[in-house]
């Protein structure tokens, strides 16, 4: 006998559905989060909702490094303390956080927002490479550090950039081996990543 | 145990007793004690079934592998306990599809060499991405220059695979020849040849030459994934001309040669498992096989009745009987 299934009230089930769309959140966690919010004081819930709207309203891509920022140019690009002669190329904004945590790098960054991936139909034209070439035209940059992830897609992207930039004569380096193969920069610990930066080699 | 997979079942779920599958937490456990030249090993594999009742066949199995009490990945187990299994199905190696022979060489090489396994995994990842890219190029959604990286990686991993397979086939060929001579009383001269779809020294050139064709077909047409292993007897290709009996004996010579090959590379002798093969052979070949088996350190032979063995052989063996799922020493 089917005893029938009574779904939660519509606003609750809608919230559960929205949570369920987030990475790493299954239906059970989504329901748990939704009921947690229901018990939350009104002010806290409002603050969370506003924070979500603010990231969509106020966040833009930095016109220089393409990192996500609320003020263009991004703080690192504006800073006089940073070494303007070095640009470290990363796949995603989160990689900048990982590299900054090491405290070992004082140069600038450039975010590609992806990586060459034939399986997902992503080619060089889908990445922020044109923007990078524009930045390099100034002639101030002396070293480009290729810090894509140590997997096939990351290596393919690094090789593409290396071929593209080699006529410019700019020194090109990549992070030293020692990062777990197939792993993401994002998950590497500070010590390992710091060492990989320190031991970077010419490509 | 040697590969963490069962040769008898396609899925790990089938290894768990069928009636236990309907219980809340079905499990199967397997434990092996092995003595190797480098020391003793205790390998445990525990399977825990998870049944998703709503969708038929959606049950899956969690596998936990421990070596001397320490958790390991399945990949780490390869090469730890070396086993050479011979079953009646192995005749497919001689008269079946080329993919079976490539798989055989890949397993044999991976057991002896971790670097081979890594190169093989990388080759297949590169191949898959390269095939996607070929199709994107055909649809004008990517440029041919984007192949450069994937070509380089395909050549690097691929030529290593070819080189190692060639070495292995040459070694197996040398070891199998005298064994086959013995089994056939000198009637059949066996020759094994690795037939590559590409000269590994000119792999890149061959890829460049094949590019238009590959783009048109949307797949990689040369490389170790297109290679084959040929068995010649008295210079005739057995994949085409071999009789059942001839091909069965070739498969047996190959497996006996493989056991010697692994012993030489790993430093100690693998366990030879001859599963229900005696009934398929005539008295003469059975006699020579059992003679050859005496030359190996540990051999496990299964047969449906003891009459298949010669008394002189039985006198030197430890005998067990399997009756309704229970094993008893005789
Ligand atoms: Zn910036």
Coordinates of C-alpha atoms and ligand atoms in Angstrom, one line a residue:
Chain A
X1 CA 0.0 0.0 0.0
X2 CA 1.3 3.5 -0.9
X3 CA 0.8 5.6 2.2
X4 CA 1.3 8.7 0.2
X5 CA 4.2 11.2 0.3
X6 CA 3.6 14.7 1.7
X7 CA 6.3 17.2 0.4
X8 CA 7.4 20.1 2.6
X9 CA 5.7 23.5 2.1
X10 CA 6.6 25.0 -1.3
X11 CA 9.1 27.7 -0.1
X12 CA 11.0 25.0 1.9
X13 CA 11.1 22.5 -1.0
X14 CA 12.3 25.3 -3.3
X15 CA 15.1 26.1 -0.9
X16 CA 16.1 22.4 -0.7
X17 CA 16.1 22.2 -4.5
X18 CA 18.4 25.3 -4.7
X19 CA 20.9 23.9 -2.2
X20 CA 20.8 20.6 -4.0
X21 CA 22.2 22.3 -7.1
X22 CA 25.4 23.4 -5.3
X23 CA 28.6 21.3 -5.7
X24 CA 29.0 18.6 -3.0
X25 CA 25.5 19.0 -1.6
X26 CA 23.2 16.0 -1.9
X27 CA 19.5 15.9 -1.2
X28 CA 20.0 15.0 2.5
X29 CA 22.5 17.8 3.2
X30 CA 20.2 20.2 1.2
X31 CA 17.3 19.4 3.5
X32 CA 19.4 19.7 6.6
X33 CA 20.6 23.2 5.5
X34 CA 17.1 24.3 4.7
X35 CA 15.7 23.3 8.1
X36 CA 18.8 24.9 9.7
X37 CA 17.9 28.2 8.0
X38 CA 14.3 27.9 9.1
X39 CA 15.5 27.9 12.8
X40 CA 17.9 30.8 12.2
X41 CA 17.2 34.3 13.6
X42 CA 15.6 36.6 11.0
X43 CA 18.6 39.0 10.9
X44 CA 21.1 36.3 10.3
X45 CA 19.0 34.8 7.4
X46 CA 18.7 38.3 5.9
X47 CA 22.4 38.9 6.1
X48 CA 23.1 35.6 4.3
X49 CA 20.6 36.4 1.6
X50 CA 22.2 39.8 1.1
X51 CA 25.7 38.3 0.9
X52 CA 24.5 36.0 -1.9
X53 CA 23.0 38.9 -3.9
X54 CA 26.1 41.1 -3.3
X55 CA 28.5 38.6 -4.9
X56 CA 26.4 38.7 -8.0
X57 CA 25.8 42.5 -8.0
X58 CA 29.1 43.9 -6.9
X59 CA 31.7 41.3 -8.1
X60 CA 33.3 41.9 -11.5
X61 CA 36.4 40.6 -13.2
X62 CA 39.5 42.7 -12.8
X63 CA 40.3 44.3 -16.2
X64 CA 44.0 43.3 -15.7
X65 CA 44.4 39.9 -14.0
X66 CA 40.8 38.7 -14.6
X67 CA 40.4 37.7 -11.0
X68 CA 37.0 38.2 -9.4
X69 CA 37.0 41.5 -7.5
X70 CA 34.7 44.2 -6.0
X71 CA 36.9 47.0 -7.1
X72 CA 38.6 47.1 -10.5
X73 CA 41.6 46.8 -10.6
X74 CA 41.9 44.1 -8.0
X75 CA 44.0 44.9 -4.8
X76 CA 47.0 42.9 -5.9
X77 CA 47.1 44.6 -9.3
X78 CA 46.9 48.0 -7.5
X79 CA 49.5 47.3 -4.9
X80 CA 52.9 49.2 -5.2
X81 CA 54.5 46.4 -3.1
X82 CA 54.0 43.7 -5.7
X83 CA 56.7 42.9 -8.2
X84 CA 55.3 44.2 -11.6
X85 CA 57.9 42.2 -13.5
X86 CA 56.4 38.8 -12.8
X87 CA 53.0 37.3 -13.8
X88 CA 51.9 33.9 -12.4
X89 CA 49.2 32.2 -14.7
X90 CA 46.6 30.2 -12.9
X91 CA 43.5 28.3 -13.9
X92 CA 41.0 29.6 -11.3
X93 CA 40.6 32.4 -8.8
X94 CA 40.9 29.9 -5.9
X95 CA 44.5 29.1 -7.1
X96 CA 45.5 32.7 -6.2
X97 CA 44.3 32.1 -2.6
X98 CA 46.4 28.9 -2.4
X99 CA 49.5 30.7 -3.7
X100 CA 49.0 33.7 -1.5
X101 CA 48.8 31.4 1.5
X102 CA 52.4 30.4 0.9
X103 CA 53.5 34.0 1.4
X104 CA 56.3 33.2 -1.0
X105 CA 55.2 35.1 -4.1
X106 CA 55.3 38.8 -4.5
X107 CA 54.4 39.2 -8.2
X108 CA 51.2 39.6 -10.1
X109 CA 48.7 37.0 -11.3
X110 CA 46.6 36.2 -14.4
X111 CA 43.5 34.0 -14.2
X112 CA 42.6 32.0 -17.3
X113 CA 39.2 30.9 -16.0
X114 CA 39.5 27.4 -17.2
X115 CA 41.9 25.1 -19.0
X116 CA 42.2 23.5 -22.5
X117 CA 39.9 20.5 -22.3
X118 CA 38.9 18.7 -25.6
X119 CA 36.4 16.5 -23.7
X120 CA 34.5 19.6 -22.6
X121 CA 35.0 21.3 -25.9
X122 CA 37.1 24.1 -24.3
X123 CA 39.9 25.4 -26.5
X124 CA 42.4 28.3 -26.1
X125 CA 39.9 30.8 -27.5
X126 CA 37.6 30.1 -24.5
X127 CA 40.3 31.2 -22.0
X128 CA 41.4 34.7 -21.0
X129 CA 44.5 34.5 -23.2
X130 CA 43.8 37.5 -25.4
X131 CA 43.7 39.6 -22.1
X132 CA 47.1 38.1 -21.1
X133 CA 48.7 39.0 -24.4
X134 CA 47.4 42.6 -24.0
X135 CA 49.1 42.8 -20.6
X136 CA 52.4 41.5 -21.9
X137 CA 52.5 44.1 -24.7
X138 CA 53.6 46.8 -22.1
X139 CA 57.0 45.1 -22.1
X140 CA 57.4 45.4 -18.3
X141 CA 57.0 41.7 -17.6
X142 CA 60.2 39.7 -17.4
X143 CA 59.0 36.4 -16.1
X144 CA 55.8 34.4 -16.7
X145 CA 55.2 31.5 -14.3
X146 CA 53.0 28.8 -15.6
X147 CA 51.1 27.5 -12.6
X148 CA 48.4 25.3 -14.2
X149 CA 47.4 22.1 -12.4
X150 CA 49.7 19.0 -12.9
X151 CA 47.3 17.0 -15.0
X152 CA 46.8 16.5 -18.7
X153 CA 44.6 19.5 -19.3
X154 CA 46.9 21.7 -17.2
X155 CA 49.9 20.5 -19.1
X156 CA 48.2 21.0 -22.4
X157 CA 47.4 24.6 -21.5
X158 CA 50.9 25.3 -20.3
X159 CA 52.4 23.9 -23.5
X160 CA 50.0 26.0 -25.6
X161 CA 51.0 29.2 -23.7
X162 CA 54.7 28.3 -23.9
X163 CA 54.5 28.0 -27.7
X164 CA 52.5 31.2 -28.0
X165 CA 54.8 33.3 -25.8
X166 CA 58.2 32.0 -26.7
X167 CA 58.7 34.4 -29.7
X168 CA 58.3 37.3 -27.1
X169 CA 61.6 36.3 -25.4
X170 CA 60.0 36.6 -22.0
X171 CA 61.5 34.1 -19.4
X172 CA 59.0 31.3 -18.8
X173 CA 59.1 29.0 -15.8
X174 CA 56.8 26.4 -14.3
X175 CA 56.3 25.1 -10.8
X176 CA 58.8 22.5 -9.6
X177 CA 57.6 18.9 -9.6
X178 CA 56.6 17.6 -6.2
X179 CA 53.0 18.6 -6.5
X180 CA 50.9 15.5 -6.4
X181 CA 50.4 14.4 -10.0
X182 CA 46.7 14.7 -11.1
X183 CA 46.0 16.9 -8.0
X184 CA 44.9 20.5 -7.9
X185 CA 46.9 23.5 -6.7
X186 CA 43.9 24.4 -4.7
X187 CA 44.4 21.4 -2.4
X188 CA 48.1 21.4 -2.1
X189 CA 49.4 22.4 1.3
X190 CA 51.3 25.7 1.7
X191 CA 54.7 24.0 2.3
X192 CA 54.6 21.9 -0.8
X193 CA 53.3 24.8 -2.9
X194 CA 55.9 27.1 -1.5
X195 CA 58.6 24.7 -2.3
X196 CA 57.2 24.2 -5.9
X197 CA 57.3 28.0 -6.3
X198 CA 60.8 28.3 -4.9
X199 CA 62.2 25.5 -7.2
X200 CA 60.5 26.7 -10.4
X201 CA 62.4 25.9 -13.6
X202 CA 62.7 27.3 -17.0
X203 CA 60.5 25.7 -19.6
Chain B
X1 CA 43.9 -11.8 -5.4
X2 CA 46.7 -10.8 -7.8
X3 CA 44.6 -8.2 -9.6
X4 CA 41.8 -7.6 -6.9
X5 CA 39.3 -8.7 -9.5
X6 CA 37.7 -12.1 -9.9
X7 CA 38.3 -13.8 -13.3
X8 CA 35.0 -15.6 -13.0
X9 CA 32.6 -12.7 -12.5
X10 CA 32.2 -9.4 -14.3
X11 CA 31.2 -7.5 -11.2
X12 CA 32.4 -7.7 -7.6
X13 CA 28.8 -8.0 -6.4
X14 CA 28.7 -11.6 -7.7
X15 CA 31.4 -12.6 -5.3
X16 CA 29.2 -12.2 -2.3
X17 CA 27.0 -15.2 -1.4
X18 CA 23.7 -14.6 -3.2
X19 CA 21.5 -15.2 -0.1
X20 CA 23.8 -12.8 2.0
X21 CA 23.0 -10.1 -0.6
X22 CA 19.5 -9.8 0.8
X23 CA 20.8 -9.2 4.3
X24 CA 21.3 -5.7 5.6
X25 CA 25.1 -5.7 5.4
X26 CA 26.3 -8.4 3.0
X27 CA 30.0 -9.0 3.1
X28 CA 32.6 -11.3 1.5
X29 CA 36.2 -11.7 2.9
X30 CA 39.2 -13.2 1.3
X31 CA 42.6 -13.5 3.0
X32 CA 45.9 -14.8 1.5
X33 CA 49.2 -15.6 3.2
X34 CA 52.1 -15.5 0.7
X35 CA 55.7 -16.2 1.1
X36 CA 57.9 -14.2 -1.2
X37 CA 61.6 -14.0 -1.6
X38 CA 61.4 -10.5 -0.1
X39 CA 59.4 -11.6 3.0
X40 CA 55.9 -12.8 4.0
X41 CA 52.7 -11.0 3.0
X42 CA 49.2 -11.0 4.4
X43 CA 46.7 -9.6 1.9
X44 CA 43.0 -9.1 2.9
X45 CA 40.2 -8.0 0.6
X46 CA 36.9 -7.2 2.2
X47 CA 33.8 -6.5 0.1
X48 CA 30.8 -4.8 1.6
X49 CA 27.7 -4.7 -0.5
X50 CA 25.4 -1.8 -0.7
X51 CA 22.0 -2.5 -2.2
X52 CA 19.9 0.2 -3.8
X53 CA 16.7 -1.8 -4.0
X54 CA 14.7 0.7 -6.0
X55 CA 16.7 0.3 -9.2
X56 CA 17.4 -3.2 -10.2
X57 CA 21.1 -4.0 -10.5
X58 CA 22.1 -0.7 -8.8
X59 CA 23.8 -2.6 -6.0
X60 CA 27.5 -1.8 -5.6
X61 CA 30.4 -3.0 -3.6
X62 CA 32.8 -1.2 -1.4
X63 CA 36.3 -2.8 -1.5
X64 CA 38.8 -2.5 1.3
X65 CA 42.3 -3.8 0.7
X66 CA 44.9 -4.3 3.4
X67 CA 48.5 -5.6 3.1
X68 CA 50.1 -6.7 6.3
X69 CA 47.4 -4.8 8.1
X70 CA 47.8 -1.5 6.2
X71 CA 45.1 0.0 3.9
X72 CA 46.2 0.0 0.2
X73 CA 44.7 1.1 -3.1
X74 CA 43.8 -1.7 -5.6
X75 CA 46.6 -0.4 -7.9
X76 CA 49.2 -1.1 -5.2
X77 CA 48.3 -4.7 -5.1
X78 CA 49.3 -5.4 -8.7
X79 CA 52.5 -7.3 -8.8
X80 CA 52.5 -8.1 -5.1
X81 CA 51.2 -11.6 -5.5
X82 CA 52.0 -13.0 -8.9
X83 CA 49.7 -15.6 -10.3
X84 CA 49.5 -17.1 -13.7
X85 CA 46.0 -18.5 -14.4
X86 CA 45.3 -20.9 -17.2
X87 CA 41.6 -21.7 -18.0
X88 CA 39.9 -23.3 -21.0
X89 CA 38.8 -19.7 -22.1
X90 CA 42.5 -18.8 -22.8
X91 CA 42.2 -20.3 -26.2
X92 CA 40.5 -17.0 -27.1
X93 CA 44.0 -15.4 -26.8
X94 CA 45.0 -17.2 -29.9
X95 CA 41.8 -17.3 -32.0
X96 CA 39.9 -14.3 -30.6
X97 CA 40.0 -10.5 -31.2
X98 CA 43.3 -8.5 -31.1
X99 CA 42.0 -6.5 -28.1
X100 CA 42.3 -9.7 -26.0
X101 CA 45.9 -10.1 -26.9
X102 CA 46.7 -6.4 -26.2
X103 CA 45.0 -6.8 -22.9
X104 CA 47.0 -9.9 -22.1
X105 CA 50.3 -8.1 -22.9
X106 CA 49.2 -5.1 -20.8
X107 CA 48.3 -7.2 -17.8
X108 CA 51.6 -9.2 -18.1
X109 CA 53.7 -6.0 -18.3
X110 CA 51.8 -4.2 -15.6
X111 CA 52.4 -7.1 -13.2
X112 CA 56.1 -6.8 -13.7
X113 CA 56.5 -3.1 -14.1
X114 CA 54.6 -0.2 -12.4
X115 CA 55.9 2.3 -14.9
X116 CA 54.2 0.4 -17.6
X117 CA 50.9 0.6 -15.8
X118 CA 51.3 4.4 -15.4
X119 CA 52.2 4.8 -19.1
X120 CA 49.2 2.7 -20.1
X121 CA 46.8 4.8 -18.0
X122 CA 48.3 8.0 -19.4
X123 CA 48.2 6.7 -23.0
X124 CA 44.5 5.9 -22.7
X125 CA 43.7 9.3 -21.1
X126 CA 45.6 11.1 -23.9
X127 CA 44.0 8.9 -26.6
X128 CA 40.5 9.7 -25.3
X129 CA 41.1 13.4 -25.3
X130 CA 42.9 13.3 -28.7
X131 CA 39.9 11.5 -30.2
X132 CA 37.5 14.2 -28.9
X133 CA 39.8 16.9 -30.3
X134 CA 39.9 15.2 -33.8
X135 CA 36.1 15.4 -33.8
X136 CA 36.2 19.0 -32.8
X137 CA 38.6 19.7 -35.6
X138 CA 36.3 17.9 -38.1
X139 CA 33.5 20.2 -36.9
X140 CA 35.7 23.3 -37.2
X141 CA 35.4 23.9 -33.5
X142 CA 39.2 23.5 -32.9
X143 CA 42.3 24.1 -34.9
X144 CA 44.7 21.3 -36.1
X145 CA 47.6 23.0 -34.2
X146 CA 45.8 22.1 -30.9
X147 CA 46.8 18.5 -31.6
X148 CA 50.5 19.2 -31.0
X149 CA 50.4 18.6 -27.2
X150 CA 48.3 15.4 -27.5
X151 CA 50.5 14.1 -30.4
X152 CA 53.6 14.6 -28.3
X153 CA 52.1 12.8 -25.3
X154 CA 50.6 10.0 -27.4
X155 CA 54.0 9.4 -29.0
X156 CA 55.9 9.5 -25.6
X157 CA 53.6 7.1 -23.7
X158 CA 52.8 5.0 -26.9
X159 CA 56.4 4.3 -27.9
X160 CA 57.2 3.2 -24.4
X161 CA 54.3 0.8 -24.5
X162 CA 55.3 -0.6 -27.9
X163 CA 59.0 -0.9 -26.8
X164 CA 58.0 -2.9 -23.7
X165 CA 55.5 -5.1 -25.5
X166 CA 58.1 -5.9 -28.1
X167 CA 60.6 -6.8 -25.4
X168 CA 58.0 -9.0 -23.6
X169 CA 56.9 -10.7 -26.7
X170 CA 60.6 -11.5 -27.7
X171 CA 61.2 -12.9 -24.2
X172 CA 58.0 -14.9 -24.2
X173 CA 58.8 -16.2 -27.7
X174 CA 62.1 -17.5 -26.5
X175 CA 60.6 -19.1 -23.4
X176 CA 57.6 -20.6 -25.2
X177 CA 59.5 -22.3 -28.0
X178 CA 61.1 -25.1 -26.0
X179 CA 57.9 -25.6 -24.0
X180 CA 55.9 -25.9 -27.2
X181 CA 58.5 -28.3 -28.6
X182 CA 58.0 -30.5 -25.5
X183 CA 54.2 -30.4 -25.6
X184 CA 54.0 -31.3 -29.3
X185 CA 57.0 -33.6 -29.3
X186 CA 58.8 -31.4 -31.8
X187 CA 56.0 -31.4 -34.3
X188 CA 55.2 -27.7 -34.1
X189 CA 57.6 -24.8 -34.2
X190 CA 56.0 -21.9 -32.4
X191 CA 56.9 -18.3 -33.3
X192 CA 55.4 -15.2 -31.6
X193 CA 55.5 -11.8 -33.3
X194 CA 54.5 -8.4 -32.1
X195 CA 52.8 -6.6 -35.0
X196 CA 52.8 -2.9 -34.5
X197 CA 50.6 -0.5 -36.4
X198 CA 53.4 2.1 -36.3
X199 CA 57.2 2.2 -36.2
X200 CA 57.8 3.6 -32.8
X201 CA 60.9 5.5 -34.0
X202 CA 58.7 7.3 -36.6
X203 CA 55.5 7.6 -34.6
X204 CA 55.2 11.4 -34.9
X205 CA 55.9 11.4 -38.6
X206 CA 53.2 8.7 -39.0
X207 CA 50.7 10.8 -37.0
X208 CA 51.4 13.8 -39.2
X209 CA 50.9 11.8 -42.3
X210 CA 47.7 10.2 -41.0
X211 CA 46.2 13.5 -39.7
X212 CA 43.7 14.2 -42.5
X213 CA 42.4 10.6 -42.4
X214 CA 42.2 10.7 -38.6
X215 CA 40.3 14.0 -38.6
X216 CA 37.9 12.6 -41.2
X217 CA 37.3 9.5 -39.1
X218 CA 37.3 11.3 -35.7
X219 CA 39.7 8.8 -34.2
X220 CA 43.3 7.9 -33.7
X221 CA 44.2 5.2 -36.2
X222 CA 47.8 4.3 -35.3
X223 CA 49.4 3.4 -32.0
X224 CA 49.7 0.5 -29.5
X225 CA 45.8 0.4 -29.2
X226 CA 45.8 -0.8 -32.8
X227 CA 48.6 -3.4 -32.4
X228 CA 48.4 -7.2 -32.3
X229 CA 50.3 -10.3 -31.3
X230 CA 50.6 -13.1 -33.9
X231 CA 51.2 -16.8 -33.3
X232 CA 52.9 -18.7 -36.1
X233 CA 53.2 -22.5 -36.1
X234 CA 55.5 -23.9 -38.8
X235 CA 55.2 -20.3 -40.3
X236 CA 51.4 -20.4 -40.6
X237 CA 49.3 -17.8 -38.8
X238 CA 47.3 -19.6 -36.2
X239 CA 44.7 -16.9 -35.8
X240 CA 43.6 -17.9 -39.3
X241 CA 44.7 -21.5 -39.8
X242 CA 45.0 -23.0 -36.3
X243 CA 42.8 -25.9 -35.2
X244 CA 41.1 -25.9 -31.8
X245 CA 43.7 -28.4 -30.5
X246 CA 46.7 -26.5 -31.9
X247 CA 45.4 -23.2 -30.5
X248 CA 44.7 -24.7 -27.1
X249 CA 48.3 -25.9 -26.9
X250 CA 49.7 -22.6 -28.0
X251 CA 47.7 -20.8 -25.2
X252 CA 49.1 -23.4 -22.7
X253 CA 52.7 -22.9 -23.9
X254 CA 52.2 -19.1 -23.7
X255 CA 51.0 -19.4 -20.0
X256 CA 53.8 -21.7 -19.0
X257 CA 56.3 -19.3 -20.7
X258 CA 54.6 -16.4 -18.9
X259 CA 55.2 -18.1 -15.5
X260 CA 58.9 -18.4 -16.3
X261 CA 59.0 -14.8 -17.5
X262 CA 57.4 -13.4 -14.3
X263 CA 59.7 -15.5 -12.2
X264 CA 62.7 -14.1 -13.9
X265 CA 61.5 -10.5 -13.6
X266 CA 60.0 -10.6 -10.1
X267 CA 62.8 -12.7 -8.5
X268 CA 60.5 -15.4 -7.3
X269 CA 58.1 -17.9 -8.9
X270 CA 54.5 -17.1 -9.4
X271 CA 51.7 -19.5 -8.4
X272 CA 50.5 -21.4 -11.5
X273 CA 46.8 -22.0 -11.6
X274 CA 45.6 -24.6 -14.1
X275 CA 41.9 -24.5 -13.9
X276 CA 40.1 -27.4 -15.5
X277 CA 42.4 -27.7 -18.5
X278 CA 43.3 -31.4 -18.4
X279 CA 40.0 -32.6 -19.9
X280 CA 40.6 -30.5 -23.0
X281 CA 43.9 -32.2 -23.9
X282 CA 44.7 -35.6 -25.4
X283 CA 46.7 -38.1 -23.2
X284 CA 50.0 -37.3 -24.8
X285 CA 49.7 -33.5 -24.3
X286 CA 48.3 -34.1 -20.8
X287 CA 51.4 -36.1 -19.9
X288 CA 53.8 -33.5 -21.2
X289 CA 51.9 -30.7 -19.4
X290 CA 52.0 -32.5 -16.1
X291 CA 55.7 -33.1 -16.6
X292 CA 56.2 -29.4 -17.4
X293 CA 54.2 -28.5 -14.3
X294 CA 56.7 -30.3 -12.1
X295 CA 59.2 -27.7 -13.1
X296 CA 57.3 -24.9 -11.3
X297 CA 57.5 -24.0 -7.6
X298 CA 53.8 -24.0 -6.8
X299 CA 51.0 -25.2 -9.1
X300 CA 47.4 -25.5 -8.3
X301 CA 45.5 -27.8 -10.7
X302 CA 41.7 -28.3 -10.6
X303 CA 40.0 -31.2 -12.4
X304 CA 36.5 -32.8 -12.2
X305 CA 37.9 -36.2 -11.6
X306 CA 41.2 -37.6 -10.4
X307 CA 41.5 -40.1 -13.3
X308 CA 43.0 -37.3 -15.4
X309 CA 46.2 -37.6 -13.4
X310 CA 48.9 -40.2 -13.7
X311 CA 49.5 -42.1 -10.4
X312 CA 53.2 -41.0 -10.5
X313 CA 52.1 -37.4 -10.6
X314 CA 49.4 -37.8 -7.9
X315 CA 52.0 -39.3 -5.5
X316 CA 53.9 -36.0 -5.5
X317 CA 50.9 -33.7 -5.0
X318 CA 48.9 -32.5 -2.1
X319 CA 45.2 -33.4 -2.9
X320 CA 42.0 -31.6 -1.9
X321 CA 38.4 -32.3 -2.6
X322 CA 35.7 -29.7 -3.0
X323 CA 32.3 -31.0 -2.2
X324 CA 29.2 -28.7 -1.8
X325 CA 31.3 -25.6 -1.2
X326 CA 33.6 -27.2 1.4
X327 CA 37.3 -28.0 0.9
X328 CA 38.7 -31.2 2.4
X329 CA 42.3 -32.6 2.3
X330 CA 42.4 -36.1 0.9
Ligands
LIG1 ZN1 43.8 42.3 -11.3

